PDB file of C-alpha atoms in Angstrom:
ATOM      1  CA  MET T   1       0.021   4.813 -17.994  1.00 51.00           C
ATOM      2  CA  LYS T   2       1.641   3.265 -15.065  1.00 67.00           C
ATOM      3  CA  ALA T   3      -0.848   0.360 -14.948  1.00 74.00           C
ATOM      4  CA  LYS T   4      -1.378  -2.702 -17.662  1.00 85.00           C
ATOM      5  CA  ILE T   5      -4.680  -2.210 -19.513  1.00 86.00           C
ATOM      6  CA  ASN T   6      -7.147  -5.326 -20.334  1.00 81.00           C
ATOM      7  CA  ASN T   7      -9.551  -4.415 -22.435  1.00 87.00           C
ATOM      8  CA  ALA T   8      -9.459  -1.999 -25.308  1.00 91.00           C
ATOM      9  CA  ASN T   9     -13.051  -1.710 -25.702  1.00 94.00           C
ATOM     10  CA  PHE T  10     -13.607  -1.159 -22.254  1.00 93.00           C
ATOM     11  CA  PRO T  11     -10.134  -0.122 -20.275  1.00 92.00           C
ATOM     12  CA  THR T  12      -9.380  -1.170 -17.021  1.00 93.00           C
ATOM     13  CA  ASP T  13      -6.154  -2.318 -15.114  1.00 92.00           C
ATOM     14  CA  ALA T  14      -5.820  -5.558 -13.609  1.00 91.00           C
ATOM     15  CA  GLU T  15      -7.505  -4.216 -10.176  1.00 90.00           C
ATOM     16  CA  GLY T  16     -10.517  -3.504 -11.895  1.00 90.00           C
ATOM     17  CA  ARG T  17      -9.846   0.204 -12.237  1.00 93.00           C
ATOM     18  CA  VAL T  18     -11.446   2.302 -14.872  1.00 95.00           C
ATOM     19  CA  TYR T  19      -9.222   3.946 -17.495  1.00 92.00           C
ATOM     20  CA  HIS T  20      -9.917   7.876 -16.834  1.00 95.00           C
ATOM     21  CA  ILE T  21     -12.046   8.128 -13.691  1.00 97.00           C
ATOM     22  CA  SER T  22      -9.458   5.776 -11.765  1.00 95.00           C
ATOM     23  CA  THR T  23     -11.338   3.893  -9.608  1.00 97.00           C
ATOM     24  CA  LYS T  24     -12.776   0.286  -8.768  1.00 96.00           C
ATOM     25  CA  ARG T  25     -15.765  -1.167  -7.303  1.00 96.00           C
ATOM     26  CA  GLY T  26     -16.452   0.149  -3.973  1.00 96.00           C
ATOM     27  CA  GLU T  27     -15.316   3.267  -4.533  1.00 98.00           C
ATOM     28  CA  ILE T  28     -17.837   4.946  -5.715  1.00 98.00           C
ATOM     29  CA  ALA T  29     -21.264   4.957  -4.231  1.00 98.00           C
ATOM     30  CA  ASN T  30     -25.044   4.615  -5.565  1.00 98.00           C
ATOM     31  CA  ARG T  31     -25.862   8.246  -5.691  1.00 98.00           C
ATOM     32  CA  ILE T  32     -23.441  10.909  -7.349  1.00 98.00           C
ATOM     33  CA  ILE T  33     -23.067  14.613  -7.181  1.00 98.00           C
ATOM     34  CA  THR T  34     -20.824  15.554 -10.101  1.00 98.00           C
ATOM     35  CA  ALA T  35     -19.042  18.821 -10.726  1.00 98.00           C
ATOM     36  CA  GLY T  36     -16.820  20.916 -13.120  1.00 97.00           C
ATOM     37  CA  ASP T  37     -14.524  22.247 -10.468  1.00 96.00           C
ATOM     38  CA  PRO T  38     -12.357  20.312  -7.841  1.00 96.00           C
ATOM     39  CA  VAL T  39     -12.321  23.138  -5.705  1.00 96.00           C
ATOM     40  CA  ARG T  40     -15.815  23.251  -5.666  1.00 96.00           C
ATOM     41  CA  ILE T  41     -16.506  19.395  -4.556  1.00 96.00           C
ATOM     42  CA  ARG T  42     -13.311  19.531  -2.373  1.00 96.00           C
ATOM     43  CA  ARG T  43     -15.708  22.585  -0.503  1.00 95.00           C
ATOM     44  CA  PHE T  44     -18.857  19.914  -0.214  1.00 96.00           C
ATOM     45  CA  ALA T  45     -16.817  17.308   1.169  1.00 97.00           C
ATOM     46  CA  LYS T  46     -16.637  19.254   4.155  1.00 97.00           C
ATOM     47  CA  PHE T  47     -20.232  18.752   4.887  1.00 98.00           C
ATOM     48  CA  LEU T  48     -19.572  14.946   4.996  1.00 98.00           C
ATOM     49  CA  ASP T  49     -19.546  12.612   7.914  1.00 98.00           C
ATOM     50  CA  GLU T  50     -16.560  11.965  10.227  1.00 96.00           C
ATOM     51  CA  THR T  51     -16.904   8.381   9.825  1.00 96.00           C
ATOM     52  CA  PRO T  52     -15.862   6.635   7.733  1.00 96.00           C
ATOM     53  CA  ILE T  53     -12.734   8.914   6.985  1.00 97.00           C
ATOM     54  CA  PRO T  54     -13.654   9.719   3.151  1.00 98.00           C
ATOM     55  CA  PHE T  55     -12.267   7.832   0.465  1.00 98.00           C
ATOM     56  CA  GLU T  56     -10.007  10.174  -2.267  1.00 98.00           C
ATOM     57  CA  CYS T  57      -9.218   9.483  -5.872  1.00 97.00           C
ATOM     58  CA  VAL T  58      -7.089  11.889  -7.819  1.00 97.00           C
ATOM     59  CA  SER T  59      -6.890  10.405 -11.330  1.00 96.00           C
ATOM     60  CA  ALA T  60      -4.089  11.323 -13.908  1.00 94.00           C
ATOM     61  CA  ARG T  61      -7.120  12.324 -16.287  1.00 93.00           C
ATOM     62  CA  GLY T  62      -8.084  15.226 -14.510  1.00 93.00           C
ATOM     63  CA  PHE T  63     -10.917  13.376 -12.088  1.00 98.00           C
ATOM     64  CA  THR T  64     -11.408  14.041  -8.572  1.00 98.00           C
ATOM     65  CA  THR T  65     -13.431  11.612  -6.591  1.00 98.00           C
ATOM     66  CA  ILE T  66     -14.797  11.837  -2.845  1.00 98.00           C
ATOM     67  CA  THR T  67     -16.792   9.086  -1.180  1.00 98.00           C
ATOM     68  CA  GLY T  68     -18.179   9.455   2.023  1.00 98.00           C
ATOM     69  CA  ARG T  69     -21.468   9.344   3.965  1.00 98.00           C
ATOM     70  CA  TYR T  70     -23.516  12.420   4.623  1.00 98.00           C
ATOM     71  CA  LYS T  71     -26.542  11.480   7.745  1.00 98.00           C
ATOM     72  CA  GLY T  72     -25.398   8.634   7.405  1.00 97.00           C
ATOM     73  CA  VAL T  73     -26.006   7.645   3.991  1.00 98.00           C
ATOM     74  CA  PRO T  74     -23.082   6.556   1.434  1.00 98.00           C
ATOM     75  CA  VAL T  75     -22.656   9.497  -1.345  1.00 98.00           C
ATOM     76  CA  SER T  76     -19.681  10.400  -3.792  1.00 98.00           C
ATOM     77  CA  LEU T  77     -18.578  13.752  -4.943  1.00 98.00           C
ATOM     78  CA  ILE T  78     -16.913  13.465  -8.520  1.00 98.00           C
ATOM     79  CA  ALA T  79     -15.421  16.144 -10.175  1.00 98.00           C
ATOM     80  CA  ILE T  80     -15.093  16.137 -13.934  1.00 98.00           C
ATOM     81  CA  GLY T  81     -14.302  19.212 -15.643  1.00 97.00           C
ATOM     82  CA  MET T  82     -16.064  20.206 -18.656  1.00 97.00           C
ATOM     83  CA  GLY T  83     -18.105  19.239 -21.656  1.00 97.00           C
ATOM     84  CA  TYR T  84     -19.701  15.846 -23.257  1.00 97.00           C
ATOM     85  CA  PRO T  85     -16.601  14.047 -23.046  1.00 97.00           C
ATOM     86  CA  MET T  86     -16.182  14.270 -19.693  1.00 97.00           C
ATOM     87  CA  MET T  87     -19.920  13.517 -18.622  1.00 98.00           C
ATOM     88  CA  ASP T  88     -19.770  10.276 -20.866  1.00 98.00           C
ATOM     89  CA  PHE T  89     -16.513   9.165 -19.232  1.00 98.00           C
ATOM     90  CA  LEU T  90     -18.181   9.595 -15.364  1.00 98.00           C
ATOM     91  CA  VAL T  91     -21.369   7.984 -16.185  1.00 98.00           C
ATOM     92  CA  ARG T  92     -20.372   5.099 -18.353  1.00 98.00           C
ATOM     93  CA  GLU T  93     -17.356   4.502 -16.043  1.00 97.00           C
ATOM     94  CA  ALA T  94     -19.460   4.800 -12.809  1.00 98.00           C
ATOM     95  CA  ARG T  95     -22.022   2.847 -14.384  1.00 97.00           C
ATOM     96  CA  HIS T  96     -19.494  -0.356 -15.125  1.00 96.00           C
ATOM     97  CA  ILE T  97     -18.265  -0.551 -11.498  1.00 96.00           C
ATOM     98  CA  VAL T  98     -21.289   0.274  -9.429  1.00 97.00           C
ATOM     99  CA  ASP T  99     -24.212  -2.333  -9.177  1.00 96.00           C
ATOM    100  CA  GLY T 100     -27.851  -1.397  -8.424  1.00 97.00           C
ATOM    101  CA  ASP T 101     -29.829   2.083  -9.462  1.00 98.00           C
ATOM    102  CA  MET T 102     -27.827   5.366  -9.581  1.00 98.00           C
ATOM    103  CA  ALA T 103     -28.606   8.735  -8.451  1.00 98.00           C
ATOM    104  CA  ILE T 104     -26.386  11.174 -10.149  1.00 98.00           C
ATOM    105  CA  ILE T 105     -27.307  14.796  -9.590  1.00 98.00           C
ATOM    106  CA  ARG T 106     -24.940  17.655 -11.415  1.00 98.00           C
ATOM    107  CA  PHE T 107     -24.493  21.122  -9.878  1.00 98.00           C
ATOM    108  CA  GLY T 108     -23.339  23.399 -12.073  1.00 97.00           C
ATOM    109  CA  SER T 109     -23.348  26.815 -13.741  1.00 97.00           C
ATOM    110  CA  CYS T 110     -25.030  28.287 -16.553  1.00 97.00           C
ATOM    111  CA  GLY T 111     -25.716  31.300 -18.554  1.00 96.00           C
ATOM    112  CA  SER T 112     -29.317  32.270 -18.424  1.00 96.00           C
ATOM    113  CA  ILE T 113     -31.000  33.687 -21.835  1.00 94.00           C
ATOM    114  CA  LYS T 114     -34.289  35.012 -19.759  1.00 93.00           C
ATOM    115  CA  SER T 115     -34.373  38.293 -18.012  1.00 89.00           C
ATOM    116  CA  SER T 116     -36.915  36.812 -15.306  1.00 92.00           C
ATOM    117  CA  ILE T 117     -34.072  34.454 -14.464  1.00 94.00           C
ATOM    118  CA  PRO T 118     -31.289  36.920 -13.386  1.00 93.00           C
ATOM    119  CA  VAL T 119     -27.545  36.105 -12.458  1.00 95.00           C
ATOM    120  CA  GLY T 120     -27.388  34.789  -8.809  1.00 96.00           C
ATOM    121  CA  SER T 121     -30.039  32.638  -9.132  1.00 97.00           C
ATOM    122  CA  ILE T 122     -30.697  28.602  -9.361  1.00 98.00           C
ATOM    123  CA  GLY T 123     -31.987  26.793 -12.311  1.00 98.00           C
ATOM    124  CA  VAL T 124     -33.562  23.284 -12.419  1.00 98.00           C
ATOM    125  CA  PRO T 125     -34.001  22.140 -15.579  1.00 98.00           C
ATOM    126  CA  LYS T 126     -37.254  19.787 -16.291  1.00 98.00           C
ATOM    127  CA  ASN T 127     -35.642  19.188 -19.758  1.00 98.00           C
ATOM    128  CA  CYS T 128     -32.778  19.628 -21.809  1.00 98.00           C
ATOM    129  CA  MET T 129     -31.532  19.698 -25.683  1.00 98.00           C
ATOM    130  CA  ALA T 130     -28.360  19.576 -27.203  1.00 98.00           C
ATOM    131  CA  ILE T 131     -26.916  22.196 -29.681  1.00 98.00           C
ATOM    132  CA  THR T 132     -24.046  20.222 -31.322  1.00 98.00           C
ATOM    133  CA  SER T 133     -21.741  22.304 -34.016  1.00 98.00           C
ATOM    134  CA  SER T 134     -22.213  20.961 -37.578  1.00 97.00           C
ATOM    135  CA  TYR T 135     -18.625  20.865 -39.331  1.00 97.00           C
ATOM    136  CA  ASP T 136     -20.125  20.043 -42.643  1.00 98.00           C
ATOM    137  CA  HIS T 137     -21.513  24.067 -42.683  1.00 98.00           C
ATOM    138  CA  PHE T 138     -18.203  25.150 -42.787  1.00 96.00           C
ATOM    139  CA  GLU T 139     -17.636  23.548 -45.698  1.00 96.00           C
ATOM    140  CA  ASP T 140     -20.999  23.768 -47.813  1.00 97.00           C
ATOM    141  CA  PRO T 141     -22.845  26.525 -45.991  1.00 95.00           C
ATOM    142  CA  SER T 142     -26.258  25.596 -47.302  1.00 97.00           C
ATOM    143  CA  VAL T 143     -26.032  23.156 -44.284  1.00 97.00           C
ATOM    144  CA  PRO T 144     -27.275  24.954 -40.754  1.00 97.00           C
ATOM    145  CA  ALA T 145     -24.525  25.718 -38.623  1.00 97.00           C
ATOM    146  CA  TYR T 146     -25.816  24.257 -35.745  1.00 98.00           C
ATOM    147  CA  HIS T 147     -28.304  21.413 -34.797  1.00 97.00           C
ATOM    148  CA  PHE T 148     -30.996  21.084 -31.867  1.00 98.00           C
ATOM    149  CA  SER T 149     -31.974  18.052 -30.457  1.00 98.00           C
ATOM    150  CA  LYS T 150     -35.391  17.117 -29.108  1.00 98.00           C
ATOM    151  CA  PRO T 151     -35.773  17.927 -25.428  1.00 98.00           C
ATOM    152  CA  ILE T 152     -34.380  14.952 -22.931  1.00 98.00           C
ATOM    153  CA  PRO T 153     -36.788  15.056 -19.608  1.00 98.00           C
ATOM    154  CA  ALA T 154     -34.413  14.795 -15.862  1.00 98.00           C
ATOM    155  CA  ASP T 155     -35.920  12.227 -13.755  1.00 98.00           C
ATOM    156  CA  PRO T 156     -39.374  13.684 -11.963  1.00 98.00           C
ATOM    157  CA  ASN T 157     -38.810  12.280  -9.043  1.00 98.00           C
ATOM    158  CA  LEU T 158     -35.665  13.572  -8.350  1.00 98.00           C
ATOM    159  CA  HIS T 159     -35.900  16.600 -10.027  1.00 98.00           C
ATOM    160  CA  GLY T 160     -39.013  17.183  -7.492  1.00 98.00           C
ATOM    161  CA  ALA T 161     -36.722  16.371  -4.832  1.00 98.00           C
ATOM    162  CA  LEU T 162     -33.770  18.865  -5.720  1.00 98.00           C
ATOM    163  CA  LEU T 163     -36.796  21.606  -5.980  1.00 98.00           C
ATOM    164  CA  SER T 164     -38.212  21.235  -2.572  1.00 98.00           C
ATOM    165  CA  ALA T 165     -34.490  20.843  -0.932  1.00 98.00           C
ATOM    166  CA  LEU T 166     -33.612  24.193  -3.007  1.00 98.00           C
ATOM    167  CA  ALA T 167     -36.975  25.508  -1.324  1.00 97.00           C
ATOM    168  CA  ALA T 168     -35.578  25.447   1.942  1.00 97.00           C
ATOM    169  CA  THR T 169     -33.063  27.342   1.260  1.00 96.00           C
ATOM    170  CA  ASP T 170     -32.509  31.541   0.661  1.00 94.00           C
ATOM    171  CA  CYS T 171     -31.518  31.067  -2.688  1.00 96.00           C
ATOM    172  CA  GLN T 172     -34.491  31.929  -5.398  1.00 97.00           C
ATOM    173  CA  ALA T 173     -34.449  28.662  -7.502  1.00 98.00           C
ATOM    174  CA  HIS T 174     -36.394  28.420 -10.495  1.00 98.00           C
ATOM    175  CA  ASP T 175     -38.181  25.148 -12.548  1.00 98.00           C
ATOM    176  CA  ILE T 176     -36.680  25.388 -15.947  1.00 98.00           C
ATOM    177  CA  PRO T 177     -39.074  24.084 -18.561  1.00 98.00           C
ATOM    178  CA  LEU T 178     -35.915  23.775 -20.967  1.00 98.00           C
ATOM    179  CA  HIS T 179     -32.337  23.495 -20.772  1.00 98.00           C
ATOM    180  CA  ALA T 180     -29.455  23.426 -23.844  1.00 98.00           C
ATOM    181  CA  SER T 181     -26.135  22.107 -23.244  1.00 98.00           C
ATOM    182  CA  GLY T 182     -23.725  23.250 -26.012  1.00 98.00           C
ATOM    183  CA  ASP T 183     -20.720  21.309 -27.419  1.00 98.00           C
ATOM    184  CA  SER T 184     -18.560  24.213 -26.877  1.00 97.00           C
ATOM    185  CA  PHE T 185     -18.071  27.258 -24.218  1.00 97.00           C
ATOM    186  CA  TYR T 186     -17.865  30.122 -26.998  1.00 96.00           C
ATOM    187  CA  GLY T 187     -19.224  29.010 -30.845  1.00 96.00           C
ATOM    188  CA  ALA T 188     -22.307  26.723 -30.009  1.00 97.00           C
ATOM    189  CA  GLN T 189     -23.366  28.938 -27.188  1.00 97.00           C
ATOM    190  CA  GLY T 190     -23.869  32.109 -29.132  1.00 94.00           C
ATOM    191  CA  ARG T 191     -20.835  33.983 -27.681  1.00 93.00           C
ATOM    192  CA  ILE T 192     -19.149  36.461 -30.138  1.00 90.00           C
ATOM    193  CA  ASP T 193     -15.617  36.010 -31.162  1.00 93.00           C
ATOM    194  CA  SER T 194     -14.158  37.490 -34.366  1.00 91.00           C
ATOM    195  CA  SER T 195     -11.260  35.791 -34.393  1.00 95.00           C
ATOM    196  CA  PHE T 196     -13.378  32.656 -35.790  1.00 96.00           C
ATOM    197  CA  ALA T 197     -15.941  32.254 -38.436  1.00 95.00           C
ATOM    198  CA  ASP T 198     -18.609  30.672 -35.776  1.00 96.00           C
ATOM    199  CA  ASP T 199     -21.711  31.873 -37.748  1.00 96.00           C
ATOM    200  CA  ASN T 200     -23.574  32.418 -34.873  1.00 95.00           C
ATOM    201  CA  LEU T 201     -24.622  35.980 -34.607  1.00 92.00           C
ATOM    202  CA  THR T 202     -28.370  35.003 -34.672  1.00 92.00           C
ATOM    203  CA  LEU T 203     -27.794  31.609 -33.030  1.00 95.00           C
ATOM    204  CA  LEU T 204     -29.690  32.631 -29.319  1.00 94.00           C
ATOM    205  CA  ASP T 205     -32.125  34.280 -31.328  1.00 92.00           C
ATOM    206  CA  ASP T 206     -32.977  31.573 -33.699  1.00 94.00           C
ATOM    207  CA  LEU T 207     -32.996  29.394 -30.191  1.00 95.00           C
ATOM    208  CA  SER T 208     -35.715  31.617 -28.532  1.00 93.00           C
ATOM    209  CA  ARG T 209     -37.569  31.664 -31.741  1.00 94.00           C
ATOM    210  CA  GLN T 210     -38.083  27.885 -32.393  1.00 96.00           C
ATOM    211  CA  PHE T 211     -37.871  26.869 -28.587  1.00 97.00           C
ATOM    212  CA  PRO T 212     -39.572  29.580 -26.637  1.00 95.00           C
ATOM    213  CA  ASP T 213     -39.355  27.593 -23.032  1.00 97.00           C
ATOM    214  CA  LEU T 214     -35.342  27.787 -23.220  1.00 97.00           C
ATOM    215  CA  CYS T 215     -33.450  29.315 -20.219  1.00 97.00           C
ATOM    216  CA  SER T 216     -30.244  28.711 -20.220  1.00 97.00           C
ATOM    217  CA  LEU T 217     -27.396  27.142 -21.654  1.00 98.00           C
ATOM    218  CA  GLU T 218     -24.326  24.966 -20.162  1.00 98.00           C
ATOM    219  CA  MET T 219     -22.186  22.186 -21.735  1.00 98.00           C
ATOM    220  CA  GLU T 220     -22.934  18.753 -19.544  1.00 98.00           C
ATOM    221  CA  THR T 221     -26.528  18.152 -18.543  1.00 98.00           C
ATOM    222  CA  THR T 222     -28.282  17.104 -21.368  1.00 98.00           C
ATOM    223  CA  HIS T 223     -25.341  14.113 -21.819  1.00 98.00           C
ATOM    224  CA  LEU T 224     -25.966  13.377 -18.335  1.00 98.00           C
ATOM    225  CA  PHE T 225     -29.717  13.169 -19.093  1.00 98.00           C
ATOM    226  CA  HIS T 226     -29.112  11.632 -22.566  1.00 98.00           C
ATOM    227  CA  LEU T 227     -26.974   8.764 -20.894  1.00 98.00           C
ATOM    228  CA  ALA T 228     -29.394   8.068 -17.739  1.00 98.00           C
ATOM    229  CA  ARG T 229     -32.023   7.355 -20.803  1.00 97.00           C
ATOM    230  CA  LEU T 230     -30.283   5.029 -22.673  1.00 97.00           C
ATOM    231  CA  ALA T 231     -28.967   2.798 -19.674  1.00 96.00           C
ATOM    232  CA  THR T 232     -29.546  -0.585 -19.979  1.00 93.00           C
ATOM    233  CA  PRO T 233     -31.073  -2.572 -16.764  1.00 90.00           C
ATOM    234  CA  SER T 234     -29.624  -6.082 -16.136  1.00 90.00           C
ATOM    235  CA  SER T 235     -29.148  -8.653 -13.523  1.00 86.00           C
ATOM    236  CA  THR T 236     -26.520  -6.438 -11.315  1.00 89.00           C
ATOM    237  CA  GLN T 237     -27.301  -2.895 -12.832  1.00 93.00           C
ATOM    238  CA  GLY T 238     -30.312  -0.664 -12.423  1.00 94.00           C
ATOM    239  CA  THR T 239     -31.711   2.433 -13.644  1.00 97.00           C
ATOM    240  CA  ILE T 240     -30.260   5.581 -13.613  1.00 98.00           C
ATOM    241  CA  HIS T 241     -31.826   8.935 -12.100  1.00 98.00           C
ATOM    242  CA  ALA T 242     -30.311  12.323 -13.155  1.00 98.00           C
ATOM    243  CA  ALA T 243     -30.908  15.737 -12.145  1.00 98.00           C
ATOM    244  CA  ALA T 244     -29.106  19.184 -12.199  1.00 98.00           C
ATOM    245  CA  ALA T 245     -28.847  22.579 -10.542  1.00 98.00           C
ATOM    246  CA  HIS T 246     -27.207  25.158 -12.005  1.00 98.00           C
ATOM    247  CA  MET T 247     -25.970  28.881 -10.605  1.00 97.00           C
ATOM    248  CA  ILE T 248     -27.158  31.864 -13.154  1.00 97.00           C
ATOM    249  CA  PHE T 249     -23.467  32.650 -13.550  1.00 96.00           C
ATOM    250  CA  ALA T 250     -23.991  35.322 -16.910  1.00 94.00           C
ATOM    251  CA  SER T 251     -26.782  37.042 -18.630  1.00 92.00           C
ATOM    252  CA  ARG T 252     -27.099  35.899 -22.296  1.00 86.00           C
ATOM    253  CA  SER T 253     -29.064  37.934 -24.196  1.00 73.00           C
ATOM    254  CA  SER T 254     -28.636  38.426 -28.008  1.00 66.00           C
ATOM    255  CA  PRO T 255     -25.897  41.537 -28.812  1.00 59.00           C
ATOM    256  CA  SER T 256     -28.088  44.571 -30.205  1.00 60.00           C
ATOM    257  CA  ASP T 257     -26.111  44.962 -32.913  1.00 55.00           C
ATOM    258  CA  THR T 258     -25.170  41.227 -35.062  1.00 63.00           C
ATOM    259  CA  SER T 259     -24.134  43.942 -38.461  1.00 64.00           C
ATOM    260  CA  ASP T 260     -20.767  42.177 -38.286  1.00 71.00           C
ATOM    261  CA  PRO T 261     -18.574  39.953 -35.677  1.00 72.00           C
ATOM    262  CA  ALA T 262     -16.528  42.662 -34.596  1.00 75.00           C
ATOM    263  CA  SER T 263     -19.657  45.113 -33.730  1.00 69.00           C
ATOM    264  CA  ALA T 264     -21.651  42.258 -31.960  1.00 67.00           C
ATOM    265  CA  GLU T 265     -18.592  41.462 -29.832  1.00 68.00           C
ATOM    266  CA  LYS T 266     -18.204  44.737 -28.958  1.00 70.00           C
ATOM    267  CA  ALA T 267     -22.004  45.091 -27.991  1.00 61.00           C
ATOM    268  CA  ALA T 268     -21.895  41.513 -25.861  1.00 63.00           C
ATOM    269  CA  GLU T 269     -19.243  42.930 -24.268  1.00 66.00           C
ATOM    270  CA  GLN T 270     -21.205  45.848 -23.010  1.00 59.00           C
ATOM    271  CA  GLU T 271     -24.547  44.449 -22.060  1.00 61.00           C
ATOM    272  CA  GLN T 272     -23.683  41.063 -20.855  1.00 69.00           C
ATOM    273  CA  THR T 273     -22.976  40.566 -16.960  1.00 86.00           C
ATOM    274  CA  PHE T 274     -21.176  38.264 -15.068  1.00 92.00           C
ATOM    275  CA  ILE T 275     -21.763  36.772 -11.393  1.00 95.00           C
ATOM    276  CA  ASP T 276     -19.181  38.620  -8.853  1.00 94.00           C
ATOM    277  CA  PRO T 277     -17.326  36.289  -6.379  1.00 95.00           C
ATOM    278  CA  GLU T 278     -18.961  37.098  -3.531  1.00 96.00           C
ATOM    279  CA  THR T 279     -21.956  35.599  -4.839  1.00 95.00           C
ATOM    280  CA  VAL T 280     -20.945  32.209  -5.643  1.00 95.00           C
ATOM    281  CA  ALA T 281     -19.123  32.135  -2.266  1.00 94.00           C
ATOM    282  CA  LYS T 282     -22.999  32.363  -0.862  1.00 94.00           C
ATOM    283  CA  LEU T 283     -24.848  30.003  -3.165  1.00 95.00           C
ATOM    284  CA  GLU T 284     -22.125  27.536  -3.444  1.00 96.00           C
ATOM    285  CA  PRO T 285     -22.575  26.028   0.084  1.00 96.00           C
ATOM    286  CA  ALA T 286     -26.572  26.432   0.141  1.00 97.00           C
ATOM    287  CA  VAL T 287     -26.880  24.793  -2.952  1.00 97.00           C
ATOM    288  CA  GLY T 288     -24.297  22.166  -2.375  1.00 97.00           C
ATOM    289  CA  ARG T 289     -26.306  21.015   1.163  1.00 97.00           C
ATOM    290  CA  ALA T 290     -29.414  21.289  -0.820  1.00 98.00           C
ATOM    291  CA  CYS T 291     -28.224  19.084  -3.451  1.00 98.00           C
ATOM    292  CA  LEU T 292     -26.831  16.563  -0.653  1.00 98.00           C
ATOM    293  CA  ASP T 293     -30.194  16.536   1.504  1.00 98.00           C
ATOM    294  CA  ALA T 294     -31.919  15.660  -1.662  1.00 98.00           C
ATOM    295  CA  LEU T 295     -29.469  12.888  -2.958  1.00 98.00           C
ATOM    296  CA  VAL T 296     -30.048  10.884   0.227  1.00 97.00           C
ATOM    297  CA  GLY T 297     -33.656  11.542   0.585  1.00 97.00           C
ATOM    298  CA  PHE T 298     -33.935   9.762  -2.756  1.00 98.00           C
ATOM    299  CA  GLU T 299     -35.445   6.614  -2.600  1.00 97.00           C
ATOM    300  CA  ILE T 300     -33.189   3.531  -3.329  1.00 97.00           C
ATOM    301  CA  PRO T 301     -34.299   0.291  -2.359  1.00 96.00           C
ATOM    302  CA  MET T 302     -31.598  -1.577  -0.248  1.00 95.00           C
ATOM    303  CA  GLU T 303     -31.925  -4.453  -2.744  1.00 95.00           C
ATOM    304  CA  LYS T 304     -30.527  -2.012  -5.586  1.00 96.00           C
ATOM    305  CA  LEU T 305     -27.572  -0.611  -3.850  1.00 96.00           C
ATOM    306  CA  HIS T 306     -24.139  -1.426  -3.886  1.00 96.00           C
ATOM    307  CA  PRO T 307     -23.363  -4.300  -1.782  1.00 93.00           C
ATOM    308  CA  GLU T 308     -21.502  -2.641   1.184  1.00 89.00           C
ATOM    309  CA  THR T 309     -20.104  -6.450   2.166  1.00 85.00           C
ATOM    310  CA  GLU T 310     -17.714  -6.094  -0.153  1.00 84.00           C
ATOM    311  CA  GLU T 311     -14.340  -5.413   1.950  1.00 83.00           C
ATOM    312  CA  SER T 312     -13.347  -3.021  -0.833  1.00 83.00           C
ATOM    313  CA  THR T 313     -16.312  -0.893  -0.050  1.00 95.00           C
ATOM    314  CA  VAL T 314     -14.673   2.478   0.885  1.00 96.00           C
ATOM    315  CA  TRP T 315     -18.274   3.857   2.898  1.00 96.00           C
ATOM    316  CA  ARG T 316     -18.326   0.282   5.331  1.00 94.00           C
ATOM    317  CA  LEU T 317     -18.944   1.652   8.859  1.00 89.00           C
TER     318      LEU T 317
END
């Protein structure tokens, strides 16, 4: 930490830079694409307009922000890493320094639990739910090991814009009725690891039985939708609109042998498939452009945009 922090409740420095993403007013636009991988964000940055020269900030906490214009419209591309906390830092801290409405599209990866949604296709979730680990279960087995939340909807207009943009590509896109975000990559997503007593041998089966529409799993999107729903408009801060597109990286069917963790782990290794690098290299630019097209085509009234008149605004022409 190099700068003095002024506020323990919502930490900022003397310049107004927020603590984790290290940006200040005028460095993040109202329209945002977020991904976990900074390399993916840098690839998308090649699609931005040459003028103005895109602004870049890499924080000490692992966030990469690139802000410029795409087809003349201000946009920010932000890599956050993985998990609920990183999404929480992004949405709350960006909200703190951006006036007006915000539109956020997450472009990430996930696993599919439906054979009809294969590896190499794209899922666009209409609703998301959370899978959270119950620490109490591991002291008291009568408590369920995992808690399943009620579904949280995407913004219907941004969701529709994303599906329309993807329909113009060669990608196989699916309108996903229900997606889930786990609070971990392994235990809460039903991955079998015999080194730990996660008590998740039947988790995928339990999810499929209780939520027949559930199609896919990852770790961030539900929290994005949750925060968009919680956002409270004020005189300067407006609505947060959220949607997501996920590349299907893995097939996540339940292992055929769940007699014990070691057998289930071996069965899962043999039965579950993962995407190849060549397919990712083909999908990323096509889906990235579709996300950008959906984002800049999503209407935000002029009076609900962050002011370009501020001297610090990096997308000023």
